[in-house]
mmCIF file of C-alpha atoms in Angstrom:
data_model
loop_
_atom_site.group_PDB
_atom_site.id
_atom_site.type_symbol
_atom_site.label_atom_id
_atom_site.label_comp_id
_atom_site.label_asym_id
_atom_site.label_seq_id
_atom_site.Cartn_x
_atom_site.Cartn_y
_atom_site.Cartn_z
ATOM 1 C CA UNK A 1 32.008 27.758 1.999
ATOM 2 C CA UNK A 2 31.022 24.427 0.314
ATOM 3 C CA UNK A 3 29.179 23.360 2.851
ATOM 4 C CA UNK A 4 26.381 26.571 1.931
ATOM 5 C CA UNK A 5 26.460 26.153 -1.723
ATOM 6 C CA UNK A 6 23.422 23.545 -1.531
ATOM 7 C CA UNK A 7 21.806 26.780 0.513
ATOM 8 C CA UNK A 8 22.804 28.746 -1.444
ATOM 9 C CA UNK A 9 21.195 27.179 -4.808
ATOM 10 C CA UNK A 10 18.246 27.269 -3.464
ATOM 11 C CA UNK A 11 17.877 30.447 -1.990
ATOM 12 C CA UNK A 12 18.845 32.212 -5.508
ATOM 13 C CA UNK A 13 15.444 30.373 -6.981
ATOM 14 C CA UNK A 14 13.375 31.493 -4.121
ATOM 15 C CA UNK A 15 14.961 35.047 -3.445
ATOM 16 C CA UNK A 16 13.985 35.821 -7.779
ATOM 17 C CA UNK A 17 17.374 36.498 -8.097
ATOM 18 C CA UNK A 18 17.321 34.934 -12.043
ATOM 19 C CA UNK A 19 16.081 37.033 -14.949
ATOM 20 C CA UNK A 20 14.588 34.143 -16.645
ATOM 21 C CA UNK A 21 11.740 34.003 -14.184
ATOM 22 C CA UNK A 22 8.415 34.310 -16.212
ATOM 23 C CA UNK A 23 7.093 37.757 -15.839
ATOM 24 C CA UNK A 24 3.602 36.587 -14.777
ATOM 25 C CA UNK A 25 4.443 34.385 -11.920
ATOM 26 C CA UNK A 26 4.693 36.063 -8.586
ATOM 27 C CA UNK A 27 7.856 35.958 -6.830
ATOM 28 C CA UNK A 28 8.045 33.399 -4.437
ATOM 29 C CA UNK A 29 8.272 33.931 -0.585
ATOM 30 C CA UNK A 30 11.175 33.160 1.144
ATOM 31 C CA UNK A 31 11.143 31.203 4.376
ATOM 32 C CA UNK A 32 11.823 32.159 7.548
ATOM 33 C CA UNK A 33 15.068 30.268 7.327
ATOM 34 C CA UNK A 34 17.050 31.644 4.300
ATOM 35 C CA UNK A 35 16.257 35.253 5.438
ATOM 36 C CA UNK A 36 20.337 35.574 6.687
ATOM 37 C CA UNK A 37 21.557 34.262 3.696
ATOM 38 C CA UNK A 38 21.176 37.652 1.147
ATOM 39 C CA UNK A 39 24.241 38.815 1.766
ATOM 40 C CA UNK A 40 25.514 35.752 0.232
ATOM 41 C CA UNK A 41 23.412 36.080 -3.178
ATOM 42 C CA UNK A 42 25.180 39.309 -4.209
ATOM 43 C CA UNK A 43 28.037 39.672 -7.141
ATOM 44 C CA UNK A 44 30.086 37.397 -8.867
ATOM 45 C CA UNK A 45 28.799 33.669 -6.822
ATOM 46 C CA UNK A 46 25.030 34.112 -7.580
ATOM 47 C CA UNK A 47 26.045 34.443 -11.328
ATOM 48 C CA UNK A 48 27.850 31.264 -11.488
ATOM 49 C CA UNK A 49 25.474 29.261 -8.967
ATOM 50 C CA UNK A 50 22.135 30.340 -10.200
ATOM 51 C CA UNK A 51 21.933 28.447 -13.718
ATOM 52 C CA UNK A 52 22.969 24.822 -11.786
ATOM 53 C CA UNK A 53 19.959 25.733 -9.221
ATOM 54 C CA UNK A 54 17.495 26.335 -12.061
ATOM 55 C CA UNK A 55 18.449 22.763 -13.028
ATOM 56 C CA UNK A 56 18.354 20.603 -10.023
ATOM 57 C CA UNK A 57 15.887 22.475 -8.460
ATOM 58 C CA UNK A 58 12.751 20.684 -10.600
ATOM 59 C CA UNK A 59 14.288 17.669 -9.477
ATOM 60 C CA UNK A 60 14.413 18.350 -6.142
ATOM 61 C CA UNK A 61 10.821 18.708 -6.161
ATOM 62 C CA UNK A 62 10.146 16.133 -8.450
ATOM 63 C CA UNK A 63 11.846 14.127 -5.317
ATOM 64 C CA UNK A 64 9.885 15.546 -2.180
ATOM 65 C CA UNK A 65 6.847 14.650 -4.525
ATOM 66 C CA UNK A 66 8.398 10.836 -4.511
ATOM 67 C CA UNK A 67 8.423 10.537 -0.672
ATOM 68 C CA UNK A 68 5.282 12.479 0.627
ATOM 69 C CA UNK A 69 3.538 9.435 -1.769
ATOM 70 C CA UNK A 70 5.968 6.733 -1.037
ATOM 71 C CA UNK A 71 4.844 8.420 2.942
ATOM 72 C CA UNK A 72 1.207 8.379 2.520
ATOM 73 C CA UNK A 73 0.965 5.123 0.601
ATOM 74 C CA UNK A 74 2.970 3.668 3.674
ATOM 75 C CA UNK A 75 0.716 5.279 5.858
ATOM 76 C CA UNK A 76 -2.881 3.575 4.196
ATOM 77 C CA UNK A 77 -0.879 0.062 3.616
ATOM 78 C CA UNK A 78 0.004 -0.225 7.276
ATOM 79 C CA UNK A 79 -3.889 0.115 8.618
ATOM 80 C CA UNK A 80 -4.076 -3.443 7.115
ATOM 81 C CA UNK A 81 -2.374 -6.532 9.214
ATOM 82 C CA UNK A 82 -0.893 -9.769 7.526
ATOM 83 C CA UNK A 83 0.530 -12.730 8.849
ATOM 84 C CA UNK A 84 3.781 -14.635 8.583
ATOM 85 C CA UNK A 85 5.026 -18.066 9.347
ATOM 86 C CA UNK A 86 8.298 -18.000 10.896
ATOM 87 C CA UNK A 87 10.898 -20.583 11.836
ATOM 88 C CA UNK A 88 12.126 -21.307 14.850
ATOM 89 C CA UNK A 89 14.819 -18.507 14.892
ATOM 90 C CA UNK A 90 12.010 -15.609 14.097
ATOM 91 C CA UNK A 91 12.533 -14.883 10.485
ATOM 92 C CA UNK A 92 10.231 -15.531 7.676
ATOM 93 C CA UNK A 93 9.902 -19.090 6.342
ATOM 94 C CA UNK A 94 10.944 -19.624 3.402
ATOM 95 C CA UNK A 95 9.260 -22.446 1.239
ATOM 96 C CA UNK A 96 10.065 -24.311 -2.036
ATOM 97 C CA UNK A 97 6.528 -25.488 -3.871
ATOM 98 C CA UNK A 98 5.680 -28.093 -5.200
ATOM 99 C CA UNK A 99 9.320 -29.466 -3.962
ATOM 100 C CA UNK A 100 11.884 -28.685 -1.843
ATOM 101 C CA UNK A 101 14.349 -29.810 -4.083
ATOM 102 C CA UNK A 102 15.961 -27.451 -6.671
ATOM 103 C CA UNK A 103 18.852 -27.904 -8.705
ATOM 104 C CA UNK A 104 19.910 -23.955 -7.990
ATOM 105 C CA UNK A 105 19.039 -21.393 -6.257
ATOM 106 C CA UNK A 106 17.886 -18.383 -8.353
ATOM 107 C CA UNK A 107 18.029 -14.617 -7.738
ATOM 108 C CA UNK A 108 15.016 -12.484 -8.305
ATOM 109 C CA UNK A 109 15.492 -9.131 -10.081
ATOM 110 C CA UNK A 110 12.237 -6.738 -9.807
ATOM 111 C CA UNK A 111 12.776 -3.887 -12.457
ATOM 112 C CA UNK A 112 11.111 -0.054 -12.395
ATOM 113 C CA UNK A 113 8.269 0.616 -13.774
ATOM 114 C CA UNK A 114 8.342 3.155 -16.730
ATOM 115 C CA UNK A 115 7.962 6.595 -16.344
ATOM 116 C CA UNK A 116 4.950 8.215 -17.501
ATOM 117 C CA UNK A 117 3.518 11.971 -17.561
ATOM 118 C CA UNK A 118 1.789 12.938 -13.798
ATOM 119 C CA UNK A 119 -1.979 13.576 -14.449
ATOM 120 C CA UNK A 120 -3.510 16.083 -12.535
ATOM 121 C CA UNK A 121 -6.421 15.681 -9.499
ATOM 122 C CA UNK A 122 -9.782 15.324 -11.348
ATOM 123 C CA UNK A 123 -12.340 18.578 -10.200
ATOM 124 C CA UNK A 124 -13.648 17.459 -6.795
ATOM 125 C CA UNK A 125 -17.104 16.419 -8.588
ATOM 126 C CA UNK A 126 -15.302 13.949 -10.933
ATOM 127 C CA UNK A 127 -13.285 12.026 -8.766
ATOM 128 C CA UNK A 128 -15.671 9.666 -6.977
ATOM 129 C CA UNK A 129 -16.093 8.730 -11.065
ATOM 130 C CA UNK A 130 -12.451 8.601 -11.817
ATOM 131 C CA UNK A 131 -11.820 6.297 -9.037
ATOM 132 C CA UNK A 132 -14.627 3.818 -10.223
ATOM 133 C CA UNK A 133 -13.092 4.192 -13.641
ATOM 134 C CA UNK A 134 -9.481 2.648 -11.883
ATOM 135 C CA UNK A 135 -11.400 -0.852 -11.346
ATOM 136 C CA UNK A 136 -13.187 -0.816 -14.385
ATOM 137 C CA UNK A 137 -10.016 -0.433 -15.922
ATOM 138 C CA UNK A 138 -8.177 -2.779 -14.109
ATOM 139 C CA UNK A 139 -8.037 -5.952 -16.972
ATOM 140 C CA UNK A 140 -6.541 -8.422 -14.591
ATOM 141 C CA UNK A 141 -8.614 -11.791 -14.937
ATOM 142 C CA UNK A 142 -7.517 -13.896 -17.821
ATOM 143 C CA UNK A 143 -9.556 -17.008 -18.980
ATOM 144 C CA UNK A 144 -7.894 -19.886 -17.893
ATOM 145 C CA UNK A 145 -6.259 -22.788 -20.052
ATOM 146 C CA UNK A 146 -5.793 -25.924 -19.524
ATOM 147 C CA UNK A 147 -2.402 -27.434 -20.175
ATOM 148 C CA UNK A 148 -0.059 -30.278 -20.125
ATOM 149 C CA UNK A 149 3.257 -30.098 -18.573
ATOM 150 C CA UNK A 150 6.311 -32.154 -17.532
ATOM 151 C CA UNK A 151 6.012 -32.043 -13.412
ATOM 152 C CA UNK A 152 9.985 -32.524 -12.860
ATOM 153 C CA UNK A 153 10.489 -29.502 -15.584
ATOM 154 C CA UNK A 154 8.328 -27.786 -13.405
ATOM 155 C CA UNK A 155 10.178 -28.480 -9.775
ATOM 156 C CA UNK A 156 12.973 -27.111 -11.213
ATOM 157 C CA UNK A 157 11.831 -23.931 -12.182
ATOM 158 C CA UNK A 158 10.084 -22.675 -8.972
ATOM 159 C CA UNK A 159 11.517 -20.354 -6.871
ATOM 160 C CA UNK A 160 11.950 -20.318 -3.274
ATOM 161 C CA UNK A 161 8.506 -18.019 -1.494
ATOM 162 C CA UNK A 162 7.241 -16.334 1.364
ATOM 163 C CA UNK A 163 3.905 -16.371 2.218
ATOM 164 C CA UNK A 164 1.701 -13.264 3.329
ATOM 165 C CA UNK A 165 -2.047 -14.610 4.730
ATOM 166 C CA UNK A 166 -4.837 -12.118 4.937
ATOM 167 C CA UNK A 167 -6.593 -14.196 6.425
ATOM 168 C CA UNK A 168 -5.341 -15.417 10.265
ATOM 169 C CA UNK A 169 -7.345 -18.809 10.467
ATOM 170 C CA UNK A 170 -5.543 -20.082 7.370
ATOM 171 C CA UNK A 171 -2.021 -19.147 8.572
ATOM 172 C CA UNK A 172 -2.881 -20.836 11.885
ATOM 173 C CA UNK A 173 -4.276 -23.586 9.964
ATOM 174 C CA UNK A 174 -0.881 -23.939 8.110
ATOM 175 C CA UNK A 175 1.045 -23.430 11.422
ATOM 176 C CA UNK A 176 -0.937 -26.507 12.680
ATOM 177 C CA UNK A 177 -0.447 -28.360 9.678
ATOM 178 C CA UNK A 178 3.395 -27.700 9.943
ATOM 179 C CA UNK A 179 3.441 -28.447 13.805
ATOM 180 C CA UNK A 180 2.120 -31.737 13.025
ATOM 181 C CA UNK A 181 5.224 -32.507 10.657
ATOM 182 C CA UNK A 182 7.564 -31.753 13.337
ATOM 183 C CA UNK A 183 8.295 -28.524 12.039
ATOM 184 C CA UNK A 184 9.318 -25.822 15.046
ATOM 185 C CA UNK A 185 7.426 -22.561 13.703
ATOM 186 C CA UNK A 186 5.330 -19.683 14.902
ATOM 187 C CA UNK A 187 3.704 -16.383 13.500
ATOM 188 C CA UNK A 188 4.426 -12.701 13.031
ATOM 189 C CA UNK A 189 2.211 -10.050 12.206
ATOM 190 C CA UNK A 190 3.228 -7.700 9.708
ATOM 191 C CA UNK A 191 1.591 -5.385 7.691
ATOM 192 C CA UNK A 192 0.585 -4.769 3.965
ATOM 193 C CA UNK A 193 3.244 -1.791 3.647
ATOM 194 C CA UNK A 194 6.240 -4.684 4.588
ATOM 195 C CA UNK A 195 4.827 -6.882 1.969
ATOM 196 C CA UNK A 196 4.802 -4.050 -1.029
ATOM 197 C CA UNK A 197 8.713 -3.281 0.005
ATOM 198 C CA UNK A 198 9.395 -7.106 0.436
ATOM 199 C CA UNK A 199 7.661 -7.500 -3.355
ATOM 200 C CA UNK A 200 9.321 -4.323 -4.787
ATOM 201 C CA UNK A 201 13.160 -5.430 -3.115
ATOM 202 C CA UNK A 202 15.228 -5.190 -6.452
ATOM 203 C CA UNK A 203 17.221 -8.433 -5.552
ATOM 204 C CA UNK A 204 16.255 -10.818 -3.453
ATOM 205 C CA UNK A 205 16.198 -14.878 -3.271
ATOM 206 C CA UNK A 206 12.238 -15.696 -2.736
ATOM 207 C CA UNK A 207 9.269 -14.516 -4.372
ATOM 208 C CA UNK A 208 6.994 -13.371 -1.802
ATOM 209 C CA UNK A 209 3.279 -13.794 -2.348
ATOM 210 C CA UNK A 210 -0.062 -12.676 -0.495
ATOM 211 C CA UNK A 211 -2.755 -14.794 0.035
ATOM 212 C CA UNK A 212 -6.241 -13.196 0.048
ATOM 213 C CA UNK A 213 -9.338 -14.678 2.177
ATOM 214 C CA UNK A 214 -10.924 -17.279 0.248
ATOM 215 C CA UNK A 215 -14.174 -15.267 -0.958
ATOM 216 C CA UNK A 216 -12.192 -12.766 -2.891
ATOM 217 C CA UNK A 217 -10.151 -14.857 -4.335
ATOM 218 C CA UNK A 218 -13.136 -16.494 -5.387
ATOM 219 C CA UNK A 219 -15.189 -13.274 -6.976
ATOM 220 C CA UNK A 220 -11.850 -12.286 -8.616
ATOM 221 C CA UNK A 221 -11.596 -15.448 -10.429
ATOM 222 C CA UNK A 222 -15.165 -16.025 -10.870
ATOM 223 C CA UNK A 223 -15.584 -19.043 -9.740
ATOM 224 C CA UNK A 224 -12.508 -20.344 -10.817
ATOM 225 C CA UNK A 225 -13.394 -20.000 -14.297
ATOM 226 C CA UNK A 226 -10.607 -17.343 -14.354
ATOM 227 C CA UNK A 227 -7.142 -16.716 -13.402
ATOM 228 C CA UNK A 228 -6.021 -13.068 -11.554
ATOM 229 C CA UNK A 229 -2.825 -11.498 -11.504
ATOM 230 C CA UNK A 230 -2.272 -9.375 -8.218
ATOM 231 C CA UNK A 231 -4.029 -9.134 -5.248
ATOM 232 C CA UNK A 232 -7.678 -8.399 -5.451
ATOM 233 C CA UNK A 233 -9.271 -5.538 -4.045
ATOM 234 C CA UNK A 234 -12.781 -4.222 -4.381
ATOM 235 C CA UNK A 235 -15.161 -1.155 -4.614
ATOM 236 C CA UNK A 236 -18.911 -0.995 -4.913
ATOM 237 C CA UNK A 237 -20.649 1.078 -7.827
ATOM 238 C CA UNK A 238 -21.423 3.600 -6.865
ATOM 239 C CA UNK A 239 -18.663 3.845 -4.670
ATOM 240 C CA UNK A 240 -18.819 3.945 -0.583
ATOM 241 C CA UNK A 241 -17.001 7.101 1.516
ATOM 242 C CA UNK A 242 -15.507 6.836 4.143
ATOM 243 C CA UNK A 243 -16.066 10.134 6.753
ATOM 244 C CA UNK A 244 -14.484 11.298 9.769
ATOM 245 C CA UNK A 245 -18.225 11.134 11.948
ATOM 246 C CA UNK A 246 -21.697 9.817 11.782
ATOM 247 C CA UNK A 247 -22.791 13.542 11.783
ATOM 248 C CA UNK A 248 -22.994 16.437 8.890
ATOM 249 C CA UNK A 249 -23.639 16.138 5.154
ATOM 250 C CA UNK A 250 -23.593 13.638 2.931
ATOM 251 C CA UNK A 251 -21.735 15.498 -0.412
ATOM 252 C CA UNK A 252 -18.416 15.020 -0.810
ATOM 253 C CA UNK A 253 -15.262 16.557 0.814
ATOM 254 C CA UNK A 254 -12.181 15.547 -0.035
ATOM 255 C CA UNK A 255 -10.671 17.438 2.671
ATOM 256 C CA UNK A 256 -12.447 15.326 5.360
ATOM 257 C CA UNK A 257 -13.799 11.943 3.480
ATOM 258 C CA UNK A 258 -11.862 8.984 2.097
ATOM 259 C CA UNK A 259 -12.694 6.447 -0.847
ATOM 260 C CA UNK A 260 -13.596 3.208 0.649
ATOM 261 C CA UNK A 261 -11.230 -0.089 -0.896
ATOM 262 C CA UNK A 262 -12.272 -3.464 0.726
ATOM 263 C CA UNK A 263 -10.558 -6.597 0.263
ATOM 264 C CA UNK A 264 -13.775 -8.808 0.807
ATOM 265 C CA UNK A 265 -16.427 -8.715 -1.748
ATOM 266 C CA UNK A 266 -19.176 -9.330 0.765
ATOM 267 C CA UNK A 267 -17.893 -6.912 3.579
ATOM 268 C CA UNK A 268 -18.288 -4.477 0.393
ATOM 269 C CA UNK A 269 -21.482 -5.327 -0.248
ATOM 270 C CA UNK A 270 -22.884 -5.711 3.823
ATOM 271 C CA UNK A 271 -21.751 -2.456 4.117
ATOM 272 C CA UNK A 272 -23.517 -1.082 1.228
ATOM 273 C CA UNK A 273 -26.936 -2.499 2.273
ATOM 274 C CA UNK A 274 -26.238 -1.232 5.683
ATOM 275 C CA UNK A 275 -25.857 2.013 4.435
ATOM 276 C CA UNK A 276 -28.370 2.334 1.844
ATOM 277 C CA UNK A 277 -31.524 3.088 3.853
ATOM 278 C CA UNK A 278 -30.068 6.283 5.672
ATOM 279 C CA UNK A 279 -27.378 6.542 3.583
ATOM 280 C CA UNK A 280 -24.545 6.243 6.281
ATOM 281 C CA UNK A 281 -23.638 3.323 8.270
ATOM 282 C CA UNK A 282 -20.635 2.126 10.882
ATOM 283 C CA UNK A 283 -18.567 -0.746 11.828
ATOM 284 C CA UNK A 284 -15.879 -1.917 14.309
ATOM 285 C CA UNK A 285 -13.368 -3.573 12.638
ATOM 286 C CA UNK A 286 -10.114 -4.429 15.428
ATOM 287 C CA UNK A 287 -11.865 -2.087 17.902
ATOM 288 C CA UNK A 288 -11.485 0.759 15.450
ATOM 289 C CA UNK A 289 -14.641 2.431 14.258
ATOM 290 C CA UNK A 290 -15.769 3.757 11.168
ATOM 291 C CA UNK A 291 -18.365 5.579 9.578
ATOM 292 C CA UNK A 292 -19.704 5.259 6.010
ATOM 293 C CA UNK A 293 -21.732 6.973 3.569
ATOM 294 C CA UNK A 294 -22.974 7.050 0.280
ATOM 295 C CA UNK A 295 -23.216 9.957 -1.590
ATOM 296 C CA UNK A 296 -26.608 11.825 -2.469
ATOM 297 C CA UNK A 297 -28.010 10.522 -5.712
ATOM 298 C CA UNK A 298 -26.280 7.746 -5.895
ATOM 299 C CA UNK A 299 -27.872 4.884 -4.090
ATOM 300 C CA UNK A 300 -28.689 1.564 -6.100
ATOM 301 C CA UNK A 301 -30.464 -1.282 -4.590
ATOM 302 C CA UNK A 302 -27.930 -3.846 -6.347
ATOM 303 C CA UNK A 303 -24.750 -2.097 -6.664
ATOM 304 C CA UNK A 304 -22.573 -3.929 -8.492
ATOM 305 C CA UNK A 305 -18.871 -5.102 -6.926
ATOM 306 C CA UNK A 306 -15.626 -4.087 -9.183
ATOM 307 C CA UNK A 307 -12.503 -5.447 -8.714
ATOM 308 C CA UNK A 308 -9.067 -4.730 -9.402
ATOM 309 C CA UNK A 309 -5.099 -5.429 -7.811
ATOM 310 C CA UNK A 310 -3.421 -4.190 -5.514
ATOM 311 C CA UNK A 311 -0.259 -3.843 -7.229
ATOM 312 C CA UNK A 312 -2.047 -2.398 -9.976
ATOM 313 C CA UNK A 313 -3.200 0.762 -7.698
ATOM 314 C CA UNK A 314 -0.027 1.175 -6.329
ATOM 315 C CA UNK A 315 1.596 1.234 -9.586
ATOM 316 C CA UNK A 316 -0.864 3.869 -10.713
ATOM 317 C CA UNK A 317 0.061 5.973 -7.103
ATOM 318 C CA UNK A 318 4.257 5.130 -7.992
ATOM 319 C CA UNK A 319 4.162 6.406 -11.122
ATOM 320 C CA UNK A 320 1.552 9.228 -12.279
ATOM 321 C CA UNK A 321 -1.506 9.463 -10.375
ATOM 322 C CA UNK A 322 -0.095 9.872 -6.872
ATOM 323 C CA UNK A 323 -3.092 12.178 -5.402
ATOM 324 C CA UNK A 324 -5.090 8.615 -4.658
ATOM 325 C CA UNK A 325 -2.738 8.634 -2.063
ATOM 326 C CA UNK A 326 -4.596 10.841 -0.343
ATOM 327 C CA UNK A 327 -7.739 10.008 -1.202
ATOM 328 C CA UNK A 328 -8.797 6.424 -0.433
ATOM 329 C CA UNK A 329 -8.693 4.428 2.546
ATOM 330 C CA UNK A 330 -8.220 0.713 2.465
ATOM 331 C CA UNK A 331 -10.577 -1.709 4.670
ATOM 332 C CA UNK A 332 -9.349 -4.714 6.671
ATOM 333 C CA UNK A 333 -11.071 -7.737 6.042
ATOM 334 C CA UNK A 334 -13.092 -8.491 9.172
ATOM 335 C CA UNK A 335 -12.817 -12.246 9.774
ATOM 336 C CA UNK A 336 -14.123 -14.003 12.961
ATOM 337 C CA UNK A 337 -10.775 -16.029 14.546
ATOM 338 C CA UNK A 338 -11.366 -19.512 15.010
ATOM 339 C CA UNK A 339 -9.994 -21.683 18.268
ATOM 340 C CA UNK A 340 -6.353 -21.866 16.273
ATOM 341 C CA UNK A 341 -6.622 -18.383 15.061
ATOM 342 C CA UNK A 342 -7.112 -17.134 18.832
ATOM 343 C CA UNK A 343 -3.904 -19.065 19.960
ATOM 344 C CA UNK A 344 -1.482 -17.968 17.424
ATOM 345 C CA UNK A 345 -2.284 -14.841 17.792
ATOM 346 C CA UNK A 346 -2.050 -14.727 21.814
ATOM 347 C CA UNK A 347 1.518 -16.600 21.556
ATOM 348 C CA UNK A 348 2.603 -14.200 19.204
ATOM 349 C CA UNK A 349 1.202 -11.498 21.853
ATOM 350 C CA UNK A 350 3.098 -13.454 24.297
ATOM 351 C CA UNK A 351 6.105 -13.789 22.512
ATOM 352 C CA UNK A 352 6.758 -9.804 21.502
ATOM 353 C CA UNK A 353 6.241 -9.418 25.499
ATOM 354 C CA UNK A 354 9.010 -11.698 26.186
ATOM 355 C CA UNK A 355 10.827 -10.026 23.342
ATOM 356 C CA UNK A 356 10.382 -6.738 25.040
ATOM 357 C CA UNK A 357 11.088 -8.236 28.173
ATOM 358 C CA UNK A 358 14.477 -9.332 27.735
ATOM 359 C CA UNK A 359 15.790 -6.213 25.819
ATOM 360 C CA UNK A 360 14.498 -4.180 28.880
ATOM 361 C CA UNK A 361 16.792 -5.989 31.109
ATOM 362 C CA UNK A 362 19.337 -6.049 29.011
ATOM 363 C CA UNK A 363 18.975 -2.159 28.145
ATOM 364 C CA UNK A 364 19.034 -1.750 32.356
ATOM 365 C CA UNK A 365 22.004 -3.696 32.824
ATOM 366 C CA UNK A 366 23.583 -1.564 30.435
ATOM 367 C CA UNK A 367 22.630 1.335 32.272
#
């Protein structure tokens, strides 16, 4: 009988068996399911149950809300690769800059963000706006300072880090680089969902930090006459949507179209001019196509390029404006490999193989 009580909350909400319902809300249908369990919901137990279900029943919502985002935030982050330099045992290299040597090893503690009040989902005309309005908003470049400061006070103070690359050629660049120092390390490719749940780990012993490609980091910081916080992502105004084919109307659908996020500046802005004659456009990016389109009314010969993080976003998504979810659709840089590039990437092909390889025999000796 304990085992059905958590049934049995729920079915009292959903069943209207609690006369502080509001009159003008319909009764609620109940699923297929819980149909067998009205027996149960007469006398004396629904009494007693039915005020604890009124209370944990908001948060049990409140919860399913939680992972459908945490799901579909996943879901967008993996679409975008990253790479990973890893020692020679597989695992994640972990680096100490500018020194190696630190008096202590320190623990990093991440804390929650606040909670704030959910907003709703703008009308379906105002959200192309409202979604502009999240980079204009965004506030992360600071003017830089220069500074003096005591370089051993320094070594002491920085923690141990992973590094995430966007951009392939500069991890195999690094893996060269490392190679030539003796060092006995390879690559792994990951994806942008492990480094937001490496980043958001409540303790952990590294700080792990993405590297963008070089030209956003560049229009984020302006030139270097800035410094960011986050990593940078972009959006033209007005903004590019991303639809399902090359075929059928240009308005907007939220049902069917997605809100285009690009992590190059100038892949933002070559897709825009492709798609400003006709209005639509397409690419292959990792033998993945996709179509684009602006939307009527919009067009502007020089749109301008907004920029904002990537933390920031997913902060927003986290906490009370999960519907972006849903709505946008993030772009992987396209970057043409260089002679490096191409080998770490097929050795890392070749290695998962071998990988694979061995587990299968072992799984068939087993067997």
């Amino acid at each position: 009988m304990v085992h059905c009580l958590p049934l049995v909350c729920i079915c009292v909400v959903l069943l209207g068996g609690v006369g502080t319902r509001k009159p003008n809300r319909a009764p609620l249908a109940v699923p297929r399911g819980f149909k067998g369990s009205a027996e149960i919901l007469r006398g004396p137990l629904a009494r007693k149950i039915a005020p604890a279900a009124l209370l944990h029943i908001p948060n049990l919502f409140s919860y399913l809300d939680r992972v459908r985002t945490r799901n579909e935030l996943n879901n967008r982050l993996s679409e975008v690769q990253l790479y990973v330099i890893t020692d020679e045992h597989g695992r994640p290299l972990v680096s100490h800059y500018p020194s190696d040597a630190l008096s202590q090893d320190t623990e990093v503690t991440t804390q929650e963000s606040a909670g704030r009040p959910p907003k709703t989902i703008p009308e379906t005309s105002q959200i192309p706006h409202a979604f502009v309005q999240l980079f204009r908003e965004g506030g992360n470049s600071v003017e830089s300072e220069s500074s003096q400061h005591d370089i051993n006070h320094i070594k002491q103070g920085m923690p141990k880090v992973v590094l995430y690359f966007m951009d392939p050629n500069a991890c195999a660049a690094q893996i060269h680089e490392l190679r030539r120092q003796g060092i006995n390390v390879g690559a792994q490719i990951v994806t942008l969902s492990d480094y937001l749940k490496d980043s958001q780990e409540a303790k952990r012993h590294y700080d792990p930090i993405l590297l963008p490609i070089p030209e956003a980091l560049t229009r984020a910081t302006l030139n270097g006459k800035s410094t960011f916080r986050g990593t940078p992502i972009f959006t033209t105004d007005p903004p590019i949507v991303i639809t399902n084919s090359e075929d059928g109307t240009n308005e907007y659908n939220p049902e069917t179209d997605k809100l285009a996020i690009f992590f190059s500046p100038e892949q933002a802005e070559e897709v825009y001019r492709s798609a400003w004659w006709s209005g639509r456009a397409k690419s292959e990016v990792g033998g993945r196509k996709t179509h684009y389109k602006l939307l009527p009314g919009t067009r502007a010969w020089y749109p301008k390029v907004l920029v904002t993080s990537l933390e920031d976003l997913c902060n927003r998504i986290e906490t009370n404006e999960a519907y972006w979810a849903v709505l946008i659709r993030l772009v992987p840089p396209s970057v043409e490999l260089d002679h490096e590039a191409h080998l770490m990437l097929r050795n890392e092909k070749e290695t998962g193989k071998s990988l694979w390889k061995s587990l299968h025999k072992f799984v068939t000796k087993l067997l």
